[in-house]
Amino acid sequence: MDDDLDTLDRFEHRLAGIEANVKDPPPFDHERRTMPGPTRKSRSLVATVAVVAIVVAVVAVGSLIGGARPTGPTSSSSVVGGSGTATPVATPSPAATTVRTVMIDEWSARCVDVQKVDCIGAAGIFLNQLGRSYTGMFESSGGVLTVEARPVCPLVPDWADGSYCWQVSVTGNVDPDTGKPICIVIARRTTDTRYPPYGQVGGSNLSGAANSGGGIGQSCS
Amino acid sequence: MSQDRSSDSTQDSRLVVPVQPATHGHAMAFDRVYRAHYRDVYRYLLGLTLSSQDAEDVAAETFTRAYQAWQAAPDPALPWLLLTARRIATDRWRRARRLAKIVLRVTPQRADDAGERQTEFWLWFGAVARVLTDRQREVLLLRYQHDLTDADLALIMGISESGVRSLVARALEVLRSHPELL
């Protein structure tokens, strides 16, 4: 019993450090019967993943029903397992540039010659990688990102399909490592279904963490 | 915590659920509880979700709901507020996990907030979270709120009072086996 009390005391002594992280109450708006919560820009990434998941599902179903002609390889059956070597495949350019805009959470993604489902998947990975840069980058870019087809991939790791990639970029931000605009390269994942169907294989190291992408940390193009 | 009710049904945005308008007395009573317990609710959520953004979101929703249901709020209000916060946090987490798992085939991780992970406290608390189960961590967080009784903890966590005591005992036993955390 004394042991328990002593342990609890010592634990609570250290837990008291949480007080520095506990925020004071913001003013409560009685007129609106609510309080100013976090801005949409600071919404948690879990929520972003959920939103992206919904949109991907809806678009995927829509594509199947509508039989939309893909721009890029979303229904790719040619899974070229990345084995650490680049497997570039020339993909015919579309006759005309197709630009569509999709909203992902509060971000606006410009999809240039990219099928919507791939655009959302690639943009979702980009937003997920932003982590602590999410709010800052949203503000400096005006919340606009661009997803473009990138038929020739960089060297991709084993889990990626190196036959086709996409490139996601934002304006208003410079990668400190390359001095070029922030940009990442995305490929379809061919293995390990525990992860999203897309993953980063090149470009800026947004998460700041050591990563498995073959070209991460290198210039985007 | 009594208040008058009238029939105003103003609804000015999707964030606001139409409710009976508050009287001045109602607002004063709510304000007192809000100021007294916001930090308690926020602290609990921060320890539960390990994310200041989630804690802020859920605390906002908790007090918005509390305001709307004020006539039904028991006294003392803290256990009820914490129970409401717990339900909202659990619902959000389950919903996000289910959607992500089904569609993206990924299990989302709890959000890691900017800067927080780098402080000594969060490094310690992260280590605690790795050795204790979620419920063990939660019961110690609640125990930290000295105004709460075992019965309050049982109500909030949906277990018996003896369940609370054994959960605390087990959590302390685990901590003792990790002296570096004490």
mmCIF file with all atom_site columns, N, CA and C in Angstrom, chain A residues 77-146:
data_model
loop_
_atom_site.group_PDB
_atom_site.id
_atom_site.type_symbol
_atom_site.label_atom_id
_atom_site.label_alt_id
_atom_site.label_comp_id
_atom_site.label_asym_id
_atom_site.label_entity_id
_atom_site.label_seq_id
_atom_site.pdbx_PDB_ins_code
_atom_site.Cartn_x
_atom_site.Cartn_y
_atom_site.Cartn_z
_atom_site.occupancy
_atom_site.B_iso_or_equiv
_atom_site.pdbx_formal_charge
_atom_site.auth_seq_id
_atom_site.auth_comp_id
_atom_site.auth_asym_id
_atom_site.auth_atom_id
_atom_site.pdbx_PDB_model_num
ATOM 1   N N  . SER A 1 77  ? -2.885  -2.626 -64.313 1.00 0.00 ? 77  SER A N  1
ATOM 2   C CA . SER A 1 77  ? -2.777  -4.040 -64.000 1.00 0.00 ? 77  SER A CA 1
ATOM 3   C C  . SER A 1 77  ? -1.334  -4.478 -64.155 1.00 0.00 ? 77  SER A C  1
ATOM 4   N N  . SER A 1 78  ? -0.538  -3.592 -64.732 1.00 0.00 ? 78  SER A N  1
ATOM 5   C CA . SER A 1 78  ? 0.858   -3.957 -64.935 1.00 0.00 ? 78  SER A CA 1
ATOM 6   C C  . SER A 1 78  ? 1.664   -3.565 -63.711 1.00 0.00 ? 78  SER A C  1
ATOM 7   N N  . VAL A 1 79  ? 1.658   -4.416 -62.750 1.00 0.00 ? 79  VAL A N  1
ATOM 8   C CA . VAL A 1 79  ? 2.385   -4.124 -61.527 1.00 0.00 ? 79  VAL A CA 1
ATOM 9   C C  . VAL A 1 79  ? 3.840   -4.495 -61.720 1.00 0.00 ? 79  VAL A C  1
ATOM 10  N N  . VAL A 1 80  ? 4.634   -3.484 -61.830 1.00 0.00 ? 80  VAL A N  1
ATOM 11  C CA . VAL A 1 80  ? 6.059   -3.720 -61.972 1.00 0.00 ? 80  VAL A CA 1
ATOM 12  C C  . VAL A 1 80  ? 6.674   -3.525 -60.599 1.00 0.00 ? 80  VAL A C  1
ATOM 13  N N  . GLY A 1 81  ? 6.952   -4.572 -59.962 1.00 0.00 ? 81  GLY A N  1
ATOM 14  C CA . GLY A 1 81  ? 7.471   -4.468 -58.611 1.00 0.00 ? 81  GLY A CA 1
ATOM 15  C C  . GLY A 1 81  ? 8.787   -3.730 -58.602 1.00 0.00 ? 81  GLY A C  1
ATOM 16  N N  . GLY A 1 82  ? 8.849   -2.685 -57.798 1.00 0.00 ? 82  GLY A N  1
ATOM 17  C CA . GLY A 1 82  ? 10.089  -1.951 -57.684 1.00 0.00 ? 82  GLY A CA 1
ATOM 18  C C  . GLY A 1 82  ? 11.119  -2.817 -57.006 1.00 0.00 ? 82  GLY A C  1
ATOM 19  N N  . SER A 1 83  ? 12.252  -2.890 -57.564 1.00 0.00 ? 83  SER A N  1
ATOM 20  C CA . SER A 1 83  ? 13.252  -3.739 -56.937 1.00 0.00 ? 83  SER A CA 1
ATOM 21  C C  . SER A 1 83  ? 14.520  -2.936 -56.709 1.00 0.00 ? 83  SER A C  1
ATOM 22  N N  . GLY A 1 84  ? 14.312  -1.659 -56.550 1.00 0.00 ? 84  GLY A N  1
ATOM 23  C CA . GLY A 1 84  ? 15.469  -0.817 -56.309 1.00 0.00 ? 84  GLY A CA 1
ATOM 24  C C  . GLY A 1 84  ? 16.034  -0.273 -57.602 1.00 0.00 ? 84  GLY A C  1
ATOM 25  N N  . THR A 1 85  ? 15.492  -0.688 -58.703 1.00 0.00 ? 85  THR A N  1
ATOM 26  C CA . THR A 1 85  ? 15.955  -0.161 -59.977 1.00 0.00 ? 85  THR A CA 1
ATOM 27  C C  . THR A 1 85  ? 14.812  0.580  -60.646 1.00 0.00 ? 85  THR A C  1
ATOM 28  N N  . ALA A 1 86  ? 15.152  1.610  -61.373 1.00 0.00 ? 86  ALA A N  1
ATOM 29  C CA . ALA A 1 86  ? 14.123  2.381  -62.042 1.00 0.00 ? 86  ALA A CA 1
ATOM 30  C C  . ALA A 1 86  ? 13.543  1.574  -63.179 1.00 0.00 ? 86  ALA A C  1
ATOM 31  N N  . THR A 1 87  ? 12.253  1.642  -63.317 1.00 0.00 ? 87  THR A N  1
ATOM 32  C CA . THR A 1 87  ? 11.620  0.942  -64.417 1.00 0.00 ? 87  THR A CA 1
ATOM 33  C C  . THR A 1 87  ? 10.740  1.916  -65.173 1.00 0.00 ? 87  THR A C  1
ATOM 34  N N  . PRO A 1 88  ? 11.384  2.869  -65.834 1.00 0.00 ? 88  PRO A N  1
ATOM 35  C CA . PRO A 1 88  ? 10.592  3.882  -66.508 1.00 0.00 ? 88  PRO A CA 1
ATOM 36  C C  . PRO A 1 88  ? 9.806   3.305  -67.683 1.00 0.00 ? 88  PRO A C  1
ATOM 37  N N  . VAL A 1 89  ? 8.594   3.720  -67.780 1.00 0.00 ? 89  VAL A N  1
ATOM 38  C CA . VAL A 1 89  ? 7.751   3.305  -68.894 1.00 0.00 ? 89  VAL A CA 1
ATOM 39  C C  . VAL A 1 89  ? 7.172   4.551  -69.516 1.00 0.00 ? 89  VAL A C  1
ATOM 40  N N  . ALA A 1 90  ? 7.390   4.726  -70.776 1.00 0.00 ? 90  ALA A N  1
ATOM 41  C CA . ALA A 1 90  ? 6.845   5.904  -71.439 1.00 0.00 ? 90  ALA A CA 1
ATOM 42  C C  . ALA A 1 90  ? 5.341   5.750  -71.554 1.00 0.00 ? 90  ALA A C  1
ATOM 43  N N  . THR A 1 91  ? 4.633   6.739  -71.108 1.00 0.00 ? 91  THR A N  1
ATOM 44  C CA . THR A 1 91  ? 3.182   6.709  -71.190 1.00 0.00 ? 91  THR A CA 1
ATOM 45  C C  . THR A 1 91  ? 2.746   7.785  -72.167 1.00 0.00 ? 91  THR A C  1
ATOM 46  N N  . PRO A 1 92  ? 1.863   7.447  -73.074 1.00 0.00 ? 92  PRO A N  1
ATOM 47  C CA . PRO A 1 92  ? 1.447   8.431  -74.063 1.00 0.00 ? 92  PRO A CA 1
ATOM 48  C C  . PRO A 1 92  ? 0.887   9.679  -73.400 1.00 0.00 ? 92  PRO A C  1
ATOM 49  N N  . SER A 1 93  ? 1.278   10.818 -73.930 1.00 0.00 ? 93  SER A N  1
ATOM 50  C CA . SER A 1 93  ? 0.748   12.056 -73.396 1.00 0.00 ? 93  SER A CA 1
ATOM 51  C C  . SER A 1 93  ? -0.683  12.223 -73.874 1.00 0.00 ? 93  SER A C  1
ATOM 52  N N  . PRO A 1 94  ? -1.509  12.762 -73.049 1.00 0.00 ? 94  PRO A N  1
ATOM 53  C CA . PRO A 1 94  ? -2.870  13.013 -73.499 1.00 0.00 ? 94  PRO A CA 1
ATOM 54  C C  . PRO A 1 94  ? -2.868  14.072 -74.581 1.00 0.00 ? 94  PRO A C  1
ATOM 55  N N  . ALA A 1 95  ? -3.876  14.017 -75.411 1.00 0.00 ? 95  ALA A N  1
ATOM 56  C CA . ALA A 1 95  ? -3.941  14.948 -76.528 1.00 0.00 ? 95  ALA A CA 1
ATOM 57  C C  . ALA A 1 95  ? -4.041  16.384 -76.029 1.00 0.00 ? 95  ALA A C  1
ATOM 58  N N  . ALA A 1 96  ? -4.785  16.583 -74.994 1.00 0.00 ? 96  ALA A N  1
ATOM 59  C CA . ALA A 1 96  ? -4.937  17.931 -74.454 1.00 0.00 ? 96  ALA A CA 1
ATOM 60  C C  . ALA A 1 96  ? -4.777  17.868 -72.947 1.00 0.00 ? 96  ALA A C  1
ATOM 61  N N  . THR A 1 97  ? -4.287  18.966 -72.397 1.00 0.00 ? 97  THR A N  1
ATOM 62  C CA . THR A 1 97  ? -4.092  18.986 -70.952 1.00 0.00 ? 97  THR A CA 1
ATOM 63  C C  . THR A 1 97  ? -5.443  19.048 -70.244 1.00 0.00 ? 97  THR A C  1
ATOM 64  N N  . THR A 1 98  ? -5.591  18.151 -69.320 1.00 0.00 ? 98  THR A N  1
ATOM 65  C CA . THR A 1 98  ? -6.832  18.132 -68.548 1.00 0.00 ? 98  THR A CA 1
ATOM 66  C C  . THR A 1 98  ? -6.527  18.609 -67.139 1.00 0.00 ? 98  THR A C  1
ATOM 67  N N  . VAL A 1 99  ? -7.215  19.632 -66.736 1.00 0.00 ? 99  VAL A N  1
ATOM 68  C CA . VAL A 1 99  ? -7.030  20.136 -65.372 1.00 0.00 ? 99  VAL A CA 1
ATOM 69  C C  . VAL A 1 99  ? -8.371  20.084 -64.657 1.00 0.00 ? 99  VAL A C  1
ATOM 70  N N  . ARG A 1 100 ? -8.369  19.424 -63.561 1.00 0.00 ? 100 ARG A N  1
ATOM 71  C CA . ARG A 1 100 ? -9.571  19.435 -62.722 1.00 0.00 ? 100 ARG A CA 1
ATOM 72  C C  . ARG A 1 100 ? -9.141  19.779 -61.301 1.00 0.00 ? 100 ARG A C  1
ATOM 73  N N  . THR A 1 101 ? -10.045 20.322 -60.562 1.00 0.00 ? 101 THR A N  1
ATOM 74  C CA . THR A 1 101 ? -9.740  20.694 -59.181 1.00 0.00 ? 101 THR A CA 1
ATOM 75  C C  . THR A 1 101 ? -10.602 19.882 -58.234 1.00 0.00 ? 101 THR A C  1
ATOM 76  N N  . VAL A 1 102 ? -9.953  19.332 -57.242 1.00 0.00 ? 102 VAL A N  1
ATOM 77  C CA . VAL A 1 102 ? -10.723 18.622 -56.214 1.00 0.00 ? 102 VAL A CA 1
ATOM 78  C C  . VAL A 1 102 ? -10.361 19.203 -54.852 1.00 0.00 ? 102 VAL A C  1
ATOM 79  N N  . MET A 1 103 ? -11.319 19.164 -53.983 1.00 0.00 ? 103 MET A N  1
ATOM 80  C CA . MET A 1 103 ? -11.091 19.673 -52.632 1.00 0.00 ? 103 MET A CA 1
ATOM 81  C C  . MET A 1 103 ? -10.765 18.510 -51.710 1.00 0.00 ? 103 MET A C  1
ATOM 82  N N  . ILE A 1 104 ? -9.718  18.669 -50.941 1.00 0.00 ? 104 ILE A N  1
ATOM 83  C CA . ILE A 1 104 ? -9.364  17.674 -49.933 1.00 0.00 ? 104 ILE A CA 1
ATOM 84  C C  . ILE A 1 104 ? -9.222  18.411 -48.620 1.00 0.00 ? 104 ILE A C  1
ATOM 85  N N  . ASP A 1 105 ? -10.171 18.141 -47.748 1.00 0.00 ? 105 ASP A N  1
ATOM 86  C CA . ASP A 1 105 ? -10.248 18.927 -46.525 1.00 0.00 ? 105 ASP A CA 1
ATOM 87  C C  . ASP A 1 105 ? -10.319 20.392 -46.969 1.00 0.00 ? 105 ASP A C  1
ATOM 88  N N  . GLU A 1 106 ? -9.482  21.273 -46.460 1.00 0.00 ? 106 GLU A N  1
ATOM 89  C CA . GLU A 1 106 ? -9.562  22.666 -46.890 1.00 0.00 ? 106 GLU A CA 1
ATOM 90  C C  . GLU A 1 106 ? -8.610  22.967 -48.039 1.00 0.00 ? 106 GLU A C  1
ATOM 91  N N  . TRP A 1 107 ? -7.883  21.963 -48.490 1.00 0.00 ? 107 TRP A N  1
ATOM 92  C CA . TRP A 1 107 ? -6.939  22.167 -49.594 1.00 0.00 ? 107 TRP A CA 1
ATOM 93  C C  . TRP A 1 107 ? -7.643  22.017 -50.930 1.00 0.00 ? 107 TRP A C  1
ATOM 94  N N  . SER A 1 108 ? -7.121  22.734 -51.891 1.00 0.00 ? 108 SER A N  1
ATOM 95  C CA . SER A 1 108 ? -7.617  22.633 -53.254 1.00 0.00 ? 108 SER A CA 1
ATOM 96  C C  . SER A 1 108 ? -6.513  21.996 -54.096 1.00 0.00 ? 108 SER A C  1
ATOM 97  N N  . ALA A 1 109 ? -6.799  20.841 -54.658 1.00 0.00 ? 109 ALA A N  1
ATOM 98  C CA . ALA A 1 109 ? -5.778  20.145 -55.448 1.00 0.00 ? 109 ALA A CA 1
ATOM 99  C C  . ALA A 1 109 ? -6.065  20.308 -56.935 1.00 0.00 ? 109 ALA A C  1
ATOM 100 N N  . ARG A 1 110 ? -5.107  20.854 -57.660 1.00 0.00 ? 110 ARG A N  1
ATOM 101 C CA . ARG A 1 110 ? -5.226  20.964 -59.129 1.00 0.00 ? 110 ARG A CA 1
ATOM 102 C C  . ARG A 1 110 ? -4.664  19.686 -59.710 1.00 0.00 ? 110 ARG A C  1
ATOM 103 N N  . CYS A 1 111 ? -5.478  18.945 -60.411 1.00 0.00 ? 111 CYS A N  1
ATOM 104 C CA . CYS A 1 111 ? -5.043  17.661 -60.968 1.00 0.00 ? 111 CYS A CA 1
ATOM 105 C C  . CYS A 1 111 ? -4.791  17.859 -62.459 1.00 0.00 ? 111 CYS A C  1
ATOM 106 N N  . VAL A 1 112 ? -3.534  17.847 -62.841 1.00 0.00 ? 112 VAL A N  1
ATOM 107 C CA . VAL A 1 112 ? -3.169  18.115 -64.235 1.00 0.00 ? 112 VAL A CA 1
ATOM 108 C C  . VAL A 1 112 ? -2.869  16.785 -64.931 1.00 0.00 ? 112 VAL A C  1
ATOM 109 N N  . ASP A 1 113 ? -3.739  16.418 -65.824 1.00 0.00 ? 113 ASP A N  1
ATOM 110 C CA . ASP A 1 113 ? -3.587  15.146 -66.542 1.00 0.00 ? 113 ASP A CA 1
ATOM 111 C C  . ASP A 1 113 ? -3.482  13.959 -65.586 1.00 0.00 ? 113 ASP A C  1
ATOM 112 N N  . VAL A 1 114 ? -4.224  14.020 -64.550 1.00 0.00 ? 114 VAL A N  1
ATOM 113 C CA . VAL A 1 114 ? -4.221  12.936 -63.565 1.00 0.00 ? 114 VAL A CA 1
ATOM 114 C C  . VAL A 1 114 ? -5.663  12.567 -63.262 1.00 0.00 ? 114 VAL A C  1
ATOM 115 N N  . GLN A 1 115 ? -5.901  11.285 -63.245 1.00 0.00 ? 115 GLN A N  1
ATOM 116 C CA . GLN A 1 115 ? -7.248  10.857 -62.913 1.00 0.00 ? 115 GLN A CA 1
ATOM 117 C C  . GLN A 1 115 ? -7.564  11.217 -61.469 1.00 0.00 ? 115 GLN A C  1
ATOM 118 N N  . LYS A 1 116 ? -8.827  11.509 -61.249 1.00 0.00 ? 116 LYS A N  1
ATOM 119 C CA . LYS A 1 116 ? -9.213  12.056 -59.943 1.00 0.00 ? 116 LYS A CA 1
ATOM 120 C C  . LYS A 1 116 ? -8.802  11.151 -58.779 1.00 0.00 ? 116 LYS A C  1
ATOM 121 N N  . VAL A 1 117 ? -9.011  9.872  -58.926 1.00 0.00 ? 117 VAL A N  1
ATOM 122 C CA . VAL A 1 117 ? -8.724  8.980  -57.796 1.00 0.00 ? 117 VAL A CA 1
ATOM 123 C C  . VAL A 1 117 ? -7.224  8.972  -57.478 1.00 0.00 ? 117 VAL A C  1
ATOM 124 N N  . ASP A 1 118 ? -6.384  9.029  -58.512 1.00 0.00 ? 118 ASP A N  1
ATOM 125 C CA . ASP A 1 118 ? -4.935  9.085  -58.270 1.00 0.00 ? 118 ASP A CA 1
ATOM 126 C C  . ASP A 1 118 ? -4.547  10.440 -57.693 1.00 0.00 ? 118 ASP A C  1
ATOM 127 N N  . CYS A 1 119 ? -5.226  11.471 -58.179 1.00 0.00 ? 119 CYS A N  1
ATOM 128 C CA . CYS A 1 119 ? -4.936  12.822 -57.713 1.00 0.00 ? 119 CYS A CA 1
ATOM 129 C C  . CYS A 1 119 ? -5.204  12.928 -56.223 1.00 0.00 ? 119 CYS A C  1
ATOM 130 N N  . ILE A 1 120 ? -6.332  12.395 -55.810 1.00 0.00 ? 120 ILE A N  1
ATOM 131 C CA . ILE A 1 120 ? -6.691  12.461 -54.392 1.00 0.00 ? 120 ILE A CA 1
ATOM 132 C C  . ILE A 1 120 ? -5.747  11.593 -53.562 1.00 0.00 ? 120 ILE A C  1
ATOM 133 N N  . GLY A 1 121 ? -5.426  10.437 -54.087 1.00 0.00 ? 121 GLY A N  1
ATOM 134 C CA . GLY A 1 121 ? -4.515  9.559  -53.352 1.00 0.00 ? 121 GLY A CA 1
ATOM 135 C C  . GLY A 1 121 ? -3.153  10.197 -53.170 1.00 0.00 ? 121 GLY A C  1
ATOM 136 N N  . ALA A 1 122 ? -2.628  10.792 -54.253 1.00 0.00 ? 122 ALA A N  1
ATOM 137 C CA . ALA A 1 122 ? -1.301  11.417 -54.178 1.00 0.00 ? 122 ALA A CA 1
ATOM 138 C C  . ALA A 1 122 ? -1.329  12.648 -53.280 1.00 0.00 ? 122 ALA A C  1
ATOM 139 N N  . ALA A 1 123 ? -2.367  13.453 -53.445 1.00 0.00 ? 123 ALA A N  1
ATOM 140 C CA . ALA A 1 123 ? -2.476  14.655 -52.608 1.00 0.00 ? 123 ALA A CA 1
ATOM 141 C C  . ALA A 1 123 ? -2.642  14.276 -51.139 1.00 0.00 ? 123 ALA A C  1
ATOM 142 N N  . GLY A 1 124 ? -3.373  13.202 -50.894 1.00 0.00 ? 124 GLY A N  1
ATOM 143 C CA . GLY A 1 124 ? -3.571  12.748 -49.514 1.00 0.00 ? 124 GLY A CA 1
ATOM 144 C C  . GLY A 1 124 ? -2.259  12.369 -48.860 1.00 0.00 ? 124 GLY A C  1
ATOM 145 N N  . ILE A 1 125 ? -1.395  11.715 -49.613 1.00 0.00 ? 125 ILE A N  1
ATOM 146 C CA . ILE A 1 125 ? -0.084  11.353 -49.059 1.00 0.00 ? 125 ILE A CA 1
ATOM 147 C C  . ILE A 1 125 ? 0.713   12.621 -48.750 1.00 0.00 ? 125 ILE A C  1
ATOM 148 N N  . PHE A 1 126 ? 0.660   13.558 -49.672 1.00 0.00 ? 126 PHE A N  1
ATOM 149 C CA . PHE A 1 126 ? 1.383   14.824 -49.469 1.00 0.00 ? 126 PHE A CA 1
ATOM 150 C C  . PHE A 1 126 ? 0.912   15.494 -48.170 1.00 0.00 ? 126 PHE A C  1
ATOM 151 N N  . LEU A 1 127 ? -0.388  15.601 -48.014 1.00 0.00 ? 127 LEU A N  1
ATOM 152 C CA . LEU A 1 127 ? -0.922  16.281 -46.827 1.00 0.00 ? 127 LEU A CA 1
ATOM 153 C C  . LEU A 1 127 ? -0.573  15.506 -45.565 1.00 0.00 ? 127 LEU A C  1
ATOM 154 N N  . ASN A 1 128 ? -0.591  14.199 -45.675 1.00 0.00 ? 128 ASN A N  1
ATOM 155 C CA . ASN A 1 128 ? -0.251  13.381 -44.506 1.00 0.00 ? 128 ASN A CA 1
ATOM 156 C C  . ASN A 1 128 ? 1.213   13.549 -44.106 1.00 0.00 ? 128 ASN A C  1
ATOM 157 N N  . GLN A 1 129 ? 2.061   13.791 -45.097 1.00 0.00 ? 129 GLN A N  1
ATOM 158 C CA . GLN A 1 129 ? 3.487   13.941 -44.818 1.00 0.00 ? 129 GLN A CA 1
ATOM 159 C C  . GLN A 1 129 ? 3.811   15.289 -44.181 1.00 0.00 ? 129 GLN A C  1
ATOM 160 N N  . LEU A 1 130 ? 2.873   16.231 -44.327 1.00 0.00 ? 130 LEU A N  1
ATOM 161 C CA . LEU A 1 130 ? 3.206   17.586 -43.890 1.00 0.00 ? 130 LEU A CA 1
ATOM 162 C C  . LEU A 1 130 ? 3.418   17.689 -42.383 1.00 0.00 ? 130 LEU A C  1
ATOM 163 N N  . GLY A 1 131 ? 2.658   16.919 -41.623 1.00 0.00 ? 131 GLY A N  1
ATOM 164 C CA . GLY A 1 131 ? 2.825   16.917 -40.170 1.00 0.00 ? 131 GLY A CA 1
ATOM 165 C C  . GLY A 1 131 ? 2.795   18.324 -39.611 1.00 0.00 ? 131 GLY A C  1
ATOM 166 N N  . ARG A 1 132 ? 3.857   18.691 -38.953 1.00 0.00 ? 132 ARG A N  1
ATOM 167 C CA . ARG A 1 132 ? 3.859   19.985 -38.269 1.00 0.00 ? 132 ARG A CA 1
ATOM 168 C C  . ARG A 1 132 ? 3.912   21.157 -39.230 1.00 0.00 ? 132 ARG A C  1
ATOM 169 N N  . SER A 1 133 ? 4.197   20.897 -40.502 1.00 0.00 ? 133 SER A N  1
ATOM 170 C CA . SER A 1 133 ? 4.239   22.005 -41.470 1.00 0.00 ? 133 SER A CA 1
ATOM 171 C C  . SER A 1 133 ? 2.865   22.290 -42.067 1.00 0.00 ? 133 SER A C  1
ATOM 172 N N  . TYR A 1 134 ? 1.871   21.505 -41.657 1.00 0.00 ? 134 TYR A N  1
ATOM 173 C CA . TYR A 1 134 ? 0.562   21.561 -42.306 1.00 0.00 ? 134 TYR A CA 1
ATOM 174 C C  . TYR A 1 134 ? 0.005   22.984 -42.361 1.00 0.00 ? 134 TYR A C  1
ATOM 175 N N  . THR A 1 135 ? -0.092  23.614 -41.200 1.00 0.00 ? 135 THR A N  1
ATOM 176 C CA . THR A 1 135 ? -0.732  24.927 -41.149 1.00 0.00 ? 135 THR A CA 1
ATOM 177 C C  . THR A 1 135 ? 0.103   25.977 -41.870 1.00 0.00 ? 135 THR A C  1
ATOM 178 N N  . GLY A 1 136 ? 1.402   25.961 -41.605 1.00 0.00 ? 136 GLY A N  1
ATOM 179 C CA . GLY A 1 136 ? 2.272   26.956 -42.235 1.00 0.00 ? 136 GLY A CA 1
ATOM 180 C C  . GLY A 1 136 ? 2.247   26.846 -43.743 1.00 0.00 ? 136 GLY A C  1
ATOM 181 N N  . MET A 1 137 ? 2.283   25.631 -44.235 1.00 0.00 ? 137 MET A N  1
ATOM 182 C CA . MET A 1 137 ? 2.314   25.471 -45.688 1.00 0.00 ? 137 MET A CA 1
ATOM 183 C C  . MET A 1 137 ? 0.962   25.804 -46.312 1.00 0.00 ? 137 MET A C  1
ATOM 184 N N  . PHE A 1 138 ? -0.083  25.528 -45.557 1.00 0.00 ? 138 PHE A N  1
ATOM 185 C CA . PHE A 1 138 ? -1.406  25.896 -46.067 1.00 0.00 ? 138 PHE A CA 1
ATOM 186 C C  . PHE A 1 138 ? -1.458  27.402 -46.294 1.00 0.00 ? 138 PHE A C  1
ATOM 187 N N  . GLU A 1 139 ? -0.955  28.130 -45.331 1.00 0.00 ? 139 GLU A N  1
ATOM 188 C CA . GLU A 1 139 ? -1.037  29.587 -45.420 1.00 0.00 ? 139 GLU A CA 1
ATOM 189 C C  . GLU A 1 139 ? -0.137  30.143 -46.512 1.00 0.00 ? 139 GLU A C  1
ATOM 190 N N  . SER A 1 140 ? 1.083   29.609 -46.597 1.00 0.00 ? 140 SER A N  1
ATOM 191 C CA . SER A 1 140 ? 1.994   30.190 -47.579 1.00 0.00 ? 140 SER A CA 1
ATOM 192 C C  . SER A 1 140 ? 1.656   29.782 -49.014 1.00 0.00 ? 140 SER A C  1
ATOM 193 N N  . SER A 1 141 ? 0.918   28.706 -49.162 1.00 0.00 ? 141 SER A N  1
ATOM 194 C CA . SER A 1 141 ? 0.587   28.263 -50.521 1.00 0.00 ? 141 SER A CA 1
ATOM 195 C C  . SER A 1 141 ? -0.812  28.699 -50.924 1.00 0.00 ? 141 SER A C  1
ATOM 196 N N  . GLY A 1 142 ? -1.531  29.287 -50.013 1.00 0.00 ? 142 GLY A N  1
ATOM 197 C CA . GLY A 1 142 ? -2.907  29.632 -50.304 1.00 0.00 ? 142 GLY A CA 1
ATOM 198 C C  . GLY A 1 142 ? -3.796  28.404 -50.356 1.00 0.00 ? 142 GLY A C  1
ATOM 199 N N  . GLY A 1 143 ? -3.299  27.311 -49.844 1.00 0.00 ? 143 GLY A N  1
ATOM 200 C CA . GLY A 1 143 ? -4.107  26.086 -49.788 1.00 0.00 ? 143 GLY A CA 1
ATOM 201 C C  . GLY A 1 143 ? -4.251  25.388 -51.127 1.00 0.00 ? 143 GLY A C  1
ATOM 202 N N  . VAL A 1 144 ? -3.365  25.716 -52.057 1.00 0.00 ? 144 VAL A N  1
ATOM 203 C CA . VAL A 1 144 ? -3.454  25.092 -53.385 1.00 0.00 ? 144 VAL A CA 1
ATOM 204 C C  . VAL A 1 144 ? -2.239  24.200 -53.613 1.00 0.00 ? 144 VAL A C  1
ATOM 205 N N  . LEU A 1 145 ? -2.470  22.997 -54.025 1.00 0.00 ? 145 LEU A N  1
ATOM 206 C CA . LEU A 1 145 ? -1.373  22.120 -54.419 1.00 0.00 ? 145 LEU A CA 1
ATOM 207 C C  . LEU A 1 145 ? -1.666  21.578 -55.816 1.00 0.00 ? 145 LEU A C  1
ATOM 208 N N  . THR A 1 146 ? -0.622  21.151 -56.466 1.00 0.00 ? 146 THR A N  1
ATOM 209 C CA . THR A 1 146 ? -0.777  20.677 -57.840 1.00 0.00 ? 146 THR A CA 1
ATOM 210 C C  . THR A 1 146 ? -0.298  19.231 -57.953 1.00 0.00 ? 146 THR A C  1
#
